[in-house]
Amino acid sequence: MFDTISPAPPDAILGLTEAFKKDPNPRKTNLAVGVYKDAGGATPVLESVKEAERRLLTGEKTKSYLPIDGSPEYDAASQRLVFGDSHEIVTSGRAVTAQAPGGTGALRVAADFVGQISPGATVWISDPTWPNHPSVFQSAGLKVATYPYFDPASNGVDFDAMLATLASIPAGDVLLLHGCCHNPTGVDLSTSQWQAVAKIAAERGLLPLLDFAYQGFADGLDEDAAGVRIVAEHCPELFVASSYSKNFGLYNERTGALTLVARTPEAAESALSHVKRCIRANYSNPPAHGGEIVRTILGDPELRRRWEGEVTAMRERINTMRHLFVETLNEKGVTRDFSFIARQRGMFSFSGLTPAQVKALRERHGVYIVGSGRISVAGMTEGNMEYLCEAIADVLKD
Ligand code: LMR
């Protein structure tokens, strides 16, 4: 059977890391994958995480299985991080949370759940979006369609077109929204736009699924949850897929959570029983270590304060890099206006470079960015900025 299989195309993001590793260019720079680098170019383990791990190493008593839906303390802490401690959704019990292997794992569990409860549903994703979104939903047997989102002319949201499409989506379909730091564009909805989207979703009976992978990377942990909370005000049912890869730096620990909000606690519990069946059939129960780290940090006021400081430092460094990037491009003689990059939020900058320019960057300079023109600002440093901007200036001449 295997002799007849032709190779699948490489992954649009992680496939570039594979190619990067093989590239002999000594100046090669990987700005494809969304992984935070500090000023020295390292992806550090956060100090709060190290301290939590020290405590876990001495305090851990067993490696026995977690429940199918994970640690109850972790699940509760995840819910509070999304909605705030005293939010009605948290206190009423009409939300349930299942620990999941990363944000992608959470999305896939949501997709499996929708595929079983509502097999005809289509998932509506933004154009553009994270390249893995369609695969996650299609792998669960769901159909995928797009709504307009990014307007290259203004480098903002094409909001009228977005609303017009949303107003035509049939009831019961899933509306995937990026909670903050839209990936790949870095362009988020304003408060009034969130309100309009939430209102339409509620009026049309759509099921919002918030992909929430960058909480803390735009303006702050609470500030970045504003969109999710607005949707929750209007829509009685929704999903939130949280990821702790970026804000806790727990990339390889695969640490995330799926929160399901229902109209009543009874409906939420009933839905959770189906979520658990999806999990059991997929990976049985979640890995524990990353979740234990998050639970330990969020449950200890001092550790939490340290972690919040570290999230702030990462966010501020990225924003400094955004400004330095725009300035350095100017210094290198680039006349095109890239000032919009300083206004984008989160780990990525949507550069507007063409696929041919992206290819030239890689082949001529060993600079790896995603085919859509997405550059990881989180991977820029003062050390690689000059080289990066010279390379971009060069390919812009083509
Ligand atoms: C990214 O968009 O680069 C990250 O979310 C990593 C990934 O899994 O694609």
Short mmCIF file of C-alpha atoms and ligand atoms in Angstrom, two decimals:
data_model
loop_
_atom_site.label_atom_id
_atom_site.label_comp_id
_atom_site.label_asym_id
_atom_site.label_seq_id
_atom_site.Cartn_x
_atom_site.Cartn_y
_atom_site.Cartn_z
CA MET A 1 0.00 0.00 0.00
CA PHE A 2 2.71 2.47 0.94
CA ASP A 3 4.58 2.07 -2.36
CA THR A 4 1.70 3.75 -4.17
CA ILE A 5 1.54 6.89 -2.04
CA SER A 6 2.97 10.08 -3.48
CA PRO A 7 4.35 12.59 -0.95
CA ALA A 8 1.99 15.11 0.64
CA PRO A 9 2.91 18.79 0.37
CA PRO A 10 4.88 20.17 3.32
CA ASP A 11 2.96 22.04 6.02
CA ALA A 12 2.61 25.73 5.15
CA ILE A 13 4.28 26.77 8.44
CA LEU A 14 6.01 23.85 10.16
CA GLY A 15 7.24 22.57 6.77
CA LEU A 16 9.28 25.77 6.50
CA THR A 17 11.03 25.00 9.78
CA GLU A 18 11.95 21.60 8.33
CA ALA A 19 13.39 23.32 5.22
CA PHE A 20 15.10 25.95 7.40
CA LYS A 21 16.94 23.29 9.39
CA LYS A 22 18.39 21.85 6.18
CA ASP A 23 19.46 25.24 4.76
CA PRO A 24 23.29 25.59 4.88
CA ASN A 25 23.17 29.44 4.66
CA PRO A 26 25.03 30.72 7.77
CA ARG A 27 22.86 33.85 7.90
CA LYS A 28 19.56 31.98 7.64
CA THR A 29 16.74 33.44 9.70
CA ASN A 30 13.46 31.69 10.54
CA LEU A 31 10.62 34.20 10.77
CA ALA A 32 8.00 31.73 9.60
CA VAL A 33 6.72 29.96 12.69
CA GLY A 34 5.04 31.90 15.50
CA VAL A 35 7.56 31.28 18.24
CA TYR A 36 8.72 34.07 20.55
CA LYS A 37 12.42 34.90 20.66
CA ASP A 38 14.03 37.08 23.29
CA ALA A 39 16.51 39.86 22.51
CA GLY A 40 19.29 37.27 22.25
CA GLY A 41 17.36 35.15 19.75
CA ALA A 42 16.49 32.34 22.20
CA THR A 43 13.07 30.94 22.99
CA PRO A 44 13.37 30.90 26.76
CA VAL A 45 11.47 28.87 29.32
CA LEU A 46 9.65 31.54 31.35
CA GLU A 47 10.96 32.01 34.90
CA SER A 48 7.47 31.51 36.30
CA VAL A 49 7.27 28.22 34.38
CA LYS A 50 10.67 27.07 35.71
CA GLU A 51 9.58 27.83 39.26
CA ALA A 52 6.28 25.98 38.77
CA GLU A 53 8.23 23.00 37.40
CA ARG A 54 10.54 23.00 40.43
CA ARG A 55 7.50 22.84 42.68
CA LEU A 56 5.91 20.10 40.58
CA LEU A 57 9.06 18.01 40.62
CA THR A 58 9.10 17.86 44.39
CA GLY A 59 5.34 17.82 44.96
CA GLU A 60 4.15 15.44 42.23
CA LYS A 61 2.80 12.16 43.64
CA THR A 62 1.61 10.21 40.61
CA LYS A 63 1.69 9.92 36.85
CA SER A 64 -1.73 8.27 36.77
CA TYR A 65 -4.22 9.34 34.08
CA LEU A 66 -6.01 12.65 34.25
CA PRO A 67 -9.80 12.59 33.81
CA ILE A 68 -10.91 12.58 30.15
CA ASP A 69 -11.60 16.32 30.37
CA GLY A 70 -8.43 17.04 32.34
CA SER A 71 -7.70 18.56 35.72
CA PRO A 72 -10.76 20.30 37.21
CA GLU A 73 -8.57 23.04 38.75
CA TYR A 74 -6.88 23.71 35.42
CA ASP A 75 -10.21 23.79 33.63
CA ALA A 76 -11.65 26.26 36.15
CA ALA A 77 -8.55 28.47 35.95
CA SER A 78 -8.74 28.46 32.14
CA GLN A 79 -12.38 29.58 32.25
CA ARG A 80 -11.53 32.41 34.62
CA LEU A 81 -8.65 33.55 32.43
CA VAL A 82 -11.01 33.86 29.46
CA PHE A 83 -13.99 35.48 31.17
CA GLY A 84 -12.68 36.96 34.44
CA ASP A 85 -13.17 35.60 37.96
CA SER A 86 -16.65 36.91 38.65
CA HIS A 87 -18.19 36.68 35.19
CA GLU A 88 -21.71 35.31 35.13
CA ILE A 89 -20.61 32.54 32.77
CA VAL A 90 -18.10 31.35 35.35
CA THR A 91 -20.31 31.69 38.42
CA SER A 92 -23.48 30.28 36.84
CA GLY A 93 -21.86 27.02 35.78
CA ARG A 94 -23.15 27.26 32.22
CA ALA A 95 -19.63 26.80 30.86
CA VAL A 96 -17.63 23.60 30.86
CA THR A 97 -13.95 23.32 30.01
CA ALA A 98 -11.89 20.39 28.83
CA GLN A 99 -8.08 20.45 29.01
CA ALA A 100 -6.73 19.80 25.52
CA PRO A 101 -3.38 19.16 23.83
CA GLY A 102 -2.76 22.73 22.66
CA GLY A 103 -5.08 25.15 20.94
CA THR A 104 -5.08 22.90 17.88
CA GLY A 105 -6.23 19.97 20.01
CA ALA A 106 -9.03 22.12 21.40
CA LEU A 107 -10.10 23.15 17.89
CA ARG A 108 -10.12 19.54 16.75
CA VAL A 109 -12.24 18.45 19.72
CA ALA A 110 -14.70 21.25 18.91
CA ALA A 111 -14.68 20.13 15.27
CA ASP A 112 -15.35 16.49 16.22
CA PHE A 113 -18.15 17.58 18.54
CA VAL A 114 -19.82 19.69 15.84
CA GLY A 115 -19.30 16.88 13.33
CA GLN A 116 -21.23 14.50 15.58
CA ILE A 117 -23.98 16.80 16.83
CA SER A 118 -24.50 18.76 13.63
CA PRO A 119 -22.79 16.89 10.78
CA GLY A 120 -24.09 19.17 8.02
CA ALA A 121 -22.62 22.33 9.57
CA THR A 122 -20.15 24.48 7.67
CA VAL A 123 -17.32 26.23 9.49
CA TRP A 124 -16.82 29.82 8.28
CA ILE A 125 -13.24 30.99 8.49
CA SER A 126 -11.74 34.40 7.75
CA ASP A 127 -9.97 35.11 4.48
CA PRO A 128 -7.08 34.81 5.17
CA THR A 129 -6.62 32.64 8.23
CA TRP A 130 -4.13 30.31 9.90
CA PRO A 131 -3.38 27.76 7.15
CA ASN A 132 -4.10 24.82 9.47
CA HIS A 133 -7.70 25.88 10.19
CA PRO A 134 -9.25 24.32 7.06
CA SER A 135 -7.37 21.05 7.62
CA VAL A 136 -8.52 20.76 11.24
CA PHE A 137 -12.18 21.14 10.33
CA GLN A 138 -12.07 19.15 7.10
CA SER A 139 -10.33 16.29 8.90
CA ALA A 140 -13.36 16.14 11.17
CA GLY A 141 -15.60 15.83 8.11
CA LEU A 142 -16.89 19.40 8.20
CA LYS A 143 -17.28 21.73 5.27
CA VAL A 144 -15.33 24.98 5.31
CA ALA A 145 -16.23 28.32 3.71
CA THR A 146 -14.65 31.75 3.98
CA TYR A 147 -15.85 35.23 4.87
CA PRO A 148 -13.95 38.35 3.73
CA TYR A 149 -11.72 39.79 6.43
CA PHE A 150 -8.56 41.57 5.31
CA ASP A 151 -8.52 44.56 2.98
CA PRO A 152 -5.04 44.90 1.42
CA ALA A 153 -5.84 48.43 0.22
CA SER A 154 -6.30 49.79 3.75
CA ASN A 155 -4.35 47.09 5.61
CA GLY A 156 -7.43 46.91 7.80
CA VAL A 157 -10.60 44.84 8.08
CA ASP A 158 -12.93 44.79 5.08
CA PHE A 159 -15.75 45.15 7.53
CA ASP A 160 -18.67 45.85 5.21
CA ALA A 161 -17.86 42.80 3.11
CA MET A 162 -17.37 40.72 6.25
CA LEU A 163 -20.76 41.72 7.66
CA ALA A 164 -22.50 41.17 4.33
CA THR A 165 -21.25 37.57 4.23
CA LEU A 166 -22.01 36.96 7.89
CA ALA A 167 -25.58 38.10 7.23
CA SER A 168 -25.98 35.29 4.70
CA ILE A 169 -24.66 32.40 6.81
CA PRO A 170 -27.33 29.83 7.63
CA ALA A 171 -28.35 29.22 11.24
CA GLY A 172 -26.41 26.46 12.96
CA ASP A 173 -23.19 27.02 11.03
CA VAL A 174 -19.99 27.67 12.96
CA LEU A 175 -18.36 31.11 12.83
CA LEU A 176 -14.66 30.91 13.57
CA LEU A 177 -13.28 34.18 14.98
CA HIS A 178 -9.78 35.00 16.16
CA GLY A 179 -10.11 36.21 19.76
CA CYS A 180 -7.22 38.66 19.33
CA CYS A 181 -4.01 39.07 17.33
CA HIS A 182 -5.57 37.78 14.13
CA ASN A 183 -3.29 35.19 12.54
CA PRO A 184 -1.88 35.95 9.94
CA THR A 185 -2.85 39.63 9.54
CA GLY A 186 -2.39 41.09 13.03
CA VAL A 187 -5.49 43.18 12.31
CA ASP A 188 -8.23 42.90 14.93
CA LEU A 189 -11.84 44.03 15.11
CA SER A 190 -12.55 47.23 17.06
CA THR A 191 -14.95 47.11 20.01
CA SER A 192 -17.85 48.37 17.92
CA GLN A 193 -17.03 45.86 15.18
CA TRP A 194 -17.01 43.02 17.72
CA GLN A 195 -20.41 44.18 18.89
CA ALA A 196 -21.81 44.20 15.37
CA VAL A 197 -20.38 40.74 14.62
CA ALA A 198 -21.70 39.33 17.90
CA LYS A 199 -25.14 40.80 17.21
CA ILE A 200 -25.33 39.24 13.75
CA ALA A 201 -24.09 35.90 15.06
CA ALA A 202 -26.80 35.95 17.75
CA GLU A 203 -29.57 37.07 15.37
CA ARG A 204 -28.71 34.41 12.82
CA GLY A 205 -28.19 31.61 15.33
CA LEU A 206 -24.56 30.99 14.42
CA LEU A 207 -22.27 29.08 16.75
CA PRO A 208 -19.17 31.21 17.43
CA LEU A 209 -15.88 29.40 17.89
CA LEU A 210 -13.22 31.76 19.24
CA ASP A 211 -9.66 30.72 18.52
CA PHE A 212 -7.86 32.35 21.43
CA ALA A 213 -4.16 31.60 21.03
CA TYR A 214 -2.53 34.96 21.79
CA GLN A 215 -4.20 36.26 24.96
CA GLY A 216 -1.87 38.92 26.39
CA PHE A 217 0.01 39.64 23.16
CA ALA A 218 -2.06 42.58 21.90
CA ASP A 219 -2.86 44.92 24.80
CA GLY A 220 -3.05 42.81 27.98
CA LEU A 221 -4.60 39.64 29.36
CA ASP A 222 -7.97 41.19 30.22
CA GLU A 223 -7.99 43.68 27.37
CA ASP A 224 -7.43 40.93 24.83
CA ALA A 225 -10.44 38.98 26.11
CA ALA A 226 -12.79 41.88 25.32
CA GLY A 227 -13.88 40.45 21.95
CA VAL A 228 -14.60 36.99 23.38
CA ARG A 229 -16.57 38.56 26.22
CA ILE A 230 -18.61 40.72 23.83
CA VAL A 231 -19.52 37.63 21.81
CA ALA A 232 -20.48 35.88 25.05
CA GLU A 233 -22.78 38.80 25.98
CA HIS A 234 -24.77 38.38 22.80
CA CYS A 235 -24.55 34.69 21.99
CA PRO A 236 -25.85 32.17 24.53
CA GLU A 237 -23.80 29.33 23.05
CA LEU A 238 -20.17 29.42 21.97
CA PHE A 239 -16.80 27.70 22.07
CA VAL A 240 -13.44 29.12 23.08
CA ALA A 241 -10.24 27.27 22.11
CA SER A 242 -7.47 28.57 24.40
CA SER A 243 -3.80 27.96 23.81
CA TYR A 244 -0.97 28.42 26.29
CA SER A 245 1.77 27.82 23.71
CA LYS A 246 2.56 31.50 23.34
CA ASN A 247 1.57 33.28 26.54
CA PHE A 248 3.15 30.62 28.79
CA GLY A 249 5.79 29.66 26.20
CA LEU A 250 4.60 26.05 26.51
CA TYR A 251 4.85 25.26 22.81
CA ASN A 252 6.05 21.69 23.07
CA GLU A 253 3.98 20.83 26.13
CA ARG A 254 0.79 21.02 24.02
CA THR A 255 -1.30 22.87 26.56
CA GLY A 256 -4.72 24.27 25.75
CA ALA A 257 -8.37 24.12 26.69
CA LEU A 258 -11.76 23.95 25.04
CA THR A 259 -14.50 25.92 26.80
CA LEU A 260 -18.10 25.35 25.81
CA VAL A 261 -20.72 27.87 26.92
CA ALA A 262 -24.35 26.72 26.90
CA ARG A 263 -27.66 28.34 27.86
CA THR A 264 -27.94 26.40 31.12
CA PRO A 265 -25.65 24.39 33.41
CA GLU A 266 -27.66 21.27 32.51
CA ALA A 267 -27.12 21.82 28.79
CA ALA A 268 -23.43 22.45 29.41
CA GLU A 269 -23.04 19.18 31.36
CA SER A 270 -24.87 17.25 28.71
CA ALA A 271 -22.69 18.77 25.97
CA LEU A 272 -19.59 17.95 28.03
CA SER A 273 -20.51 14.27 28.02
CA HIS A 274 -20.26 14.37 24.20
CA VAL A 275 -17.05 16.39 24.28
CA LYS A 276 -15.61 13.65 26.49
CA ARG A 277 -16.62 10.96 24.01
CA CYS A 278 -14.82 12.87 21.26
CA ILE A 279 -11.69 13.15 23.41
CA ARG A 280 -11.76 9.51 24.45
CA ALA A 281 -11.96 8.37 20.83
CA ASN A 282 -9.18 10.73 19.79
CA TYR A 283 -6.38 10.86 22.40
CA SER A 284 -8.16 9.36 25.41
CA ASN A 285 -7.20 12.03 27.94
CA PRO A 286 -4.84 15.00 27.92
CA PRO A 287 -1.14 15.18 28.78
CA ALA A 288 -0.65 16.56 32.29
CA HIS A 289 2.64 18.41 32.57
CA GLY A 290 1.84 21.67 30.76
CA GLY A 291 -1.55 21.88 32.45
CA GLU A 292 0.02 21.38 35.86
CA ILE A 293 2.39 24.26 35.16
CA VAL A 294 -0.47 26.56 34.16
CA ARG A 295 -2.59 25.47 37.12
CA THR A 296 0.30 26.07 39.52
CA ILE A 297 1.04 29.54 38.14
CA LEU A 298 -2.56 30.71 37.95
CA GLY A 299 -3.27 29.33 41.43
CA ASP A 300 -0.45 31.16 43.19
CA PRO A 301 -0.73 34.96 43.41
CA GLU A 302 3.03 35.54 43.50
CA LEU A 303 3.77 33.21 40.57
CA ARG A 304 0.89 34.67 38.64
CA ARG A 305 2.23 38.18 39.15
CA ARG A 306 5.62 37.04 37.81
CA TRP A 307 4.01 35.37 34.82
CA GLU A 308 1.92 38.47 34.01
CA GLY A 309 5.14 40.51 34.10
CA GLU A 310 6.74 38.08 31.66
CA VAL A 311 3.77 38.28 29.28
CA THR A 312 4.01 42.08 29.41
CA ALA A 313 7.73 41.92 28.64
CA MET A 314 7.14 39.66 25.61
CA ARG A 315 4.37 41.91 24.31
CA GLU A 316 6.44 45.04 24.75
CA ARG A 317 9.49 43.55 23.06
CA ILE A 318 7.40 42.54 20.05
CA ASN A 319 5.92 46.04 19.81
CA THR A 320 9.39 47.56 20.00
CA MET A 321 10.44 45.27 17.13
CA ARG A 322 7.45 46.42 15.06
CA HIS A 323 8.63 50.01 15.27
CA LEU A 324 12.28 49.11 14.72
CA PHE A 325 11.30 47.05 11.66
CA VAL A 326 9.47 49.99 10.07
CA GLU A 327 12.34 52.37 10.91
CA THR A 328 15.03 50.00 9.60
CA LEU A 329 13.15 49.41 6.34
CA ASN A 330 13.14 53.19 5.87
CA GLU A 331 16.85 53.38 6.64
CA LYS A 332 17.53 50.71 4.02
CA GLY A 333 15.91 52.92 1.41
CA VAL A 334 12.56 51.12 1.15
CA THR A 335 10.15 53.75 -0.12
CA ARG A 336 7.00 51.66 0.18
CA ASP A 337 4.92 52.64 3.21
CA PHE A 338 5.16 49.88 5.82
CA SER A 339 4.00 52.05 8.72
CA PHE A 340 0.84 49.90 9.07
CA ILE A 341 3.05 47.16 10.54
CA ALA A 342 3.48 49.20 13.71
CA ARG A 343 -0.31 49.19 14.10
CA GLN A 344 -0.73 45.42 13.69
CA ARG A 345 -0.99 43.37 16.88
CA GLY A 346 0.38 40.09 18.14
CA MET A 347 3.20 37.93 16.89
CA PHE A 348 2.81 38.48 13.18
CA SER A 349 3.14 41.14 10.59
CA PHE A 350 1.27 40.75 7.32
CA SER A 351 3.85 42.34 5.05
CA GLY A 352 2.09 42.37 1.70
CA LEU A 353 5.13 40.70 0.07
CA THR A 354 4.16 38.59 -2.94
CA PRO A 355 4.74 34.82 -3.16
CA ALA A 356 7.60 35.52 -5.61
CA GLN A 357 9.23 37.94 -3.14
CA VAL A 358 8.75 35.43 -0.31
CA LYS A 359 10.50 32.81 -2.46
CA ALA A 360 13.33 35.20 -3.33
CA LEU A 361 13.79 36.04 0.37
CA ARG A 362 14.26 32.36 1.12
CA GLU A 363 16.38 31.42 -1.89
CA ARG A 364 18.63 34.49 -2.05
CA HIS A 365 18.89 35.36 1.65
CA GLY A 366 17.84 32.34 3.71
CA VAL A 367 15.06 34.42 5.28
CA TYR A 368 12.03 32.21 5.88
CA ILE A 369 8.56 33.72 6.10
CA VAL A 370 5.15 32.19 5.36
CA GLY A 371 3.94 32.14 1.73
CA SER A 372 1.13 34.57 2.53
CA GLY A 373 3.77 37.22 3.36
CA ARG A 374 3.32 36.71 7.11
CA ILE A 375 6.47 37.51 9.08
CA SER A 376 6.95 36.53 12.71
CA VAL A 377 7.78 39.82 14.43
CA ALA A 378 8.22 37.75 17.58
CA GLY A 379 11.33 36.27 15.95
CA MET A 380 12.89 39.66 15.09
CA THR A 381 15.77 40.91 17.20
CA GLU A 382 18.13 43.85 17.05
CA GLY A 383 20.67 41.29 15.88
CA ASN A 384 18.77 40.08 12.80
CA MET A 385 16.93 43.31 11.92
CA GLU A 386 19.55 44.87 9.61
CA TYR A 387 19.99 41.66 7.62
CA LEU A 388 16.24 41.09 7.39
CA CYS A 389 15.52 44.62 6.19
CA GLU A 390 18.38 44.55 3.66
CA ALA A 391 16.97 41.28 2.32
CA ILE A 392 13.47 42.76 2.04
CA ALA A 393 14.85 45.90 0.36
CA ASP A 394 16.59 43.63 -2.14
CA VAL A 395 13.54 41.52 -3.07
CA LEU A 396 11.35 44.62 -3.32
CA LYS A 397 13.56 45.76 -6.20
CA ASP A 398 12.49 42.70 -8.28
C1 LMR B 1 1.91 29.75 13.82
O1 LMR B 1 0.89 30.18 13.28
O2 LMR B 1 3.04 29.92 13.36
C2 LMR B 1 1.79 28.99 15.10
O3 LMR B 1 0.47 28.95 15.51
C3 LMR B 1 2.43 27.66 15.06
C4 LMR B 1 1.67 26.65 14.25
O4 LMR B 1 1.35 25.60 14.79
O5 LMR B 1 1.39 26.90 13.08
#
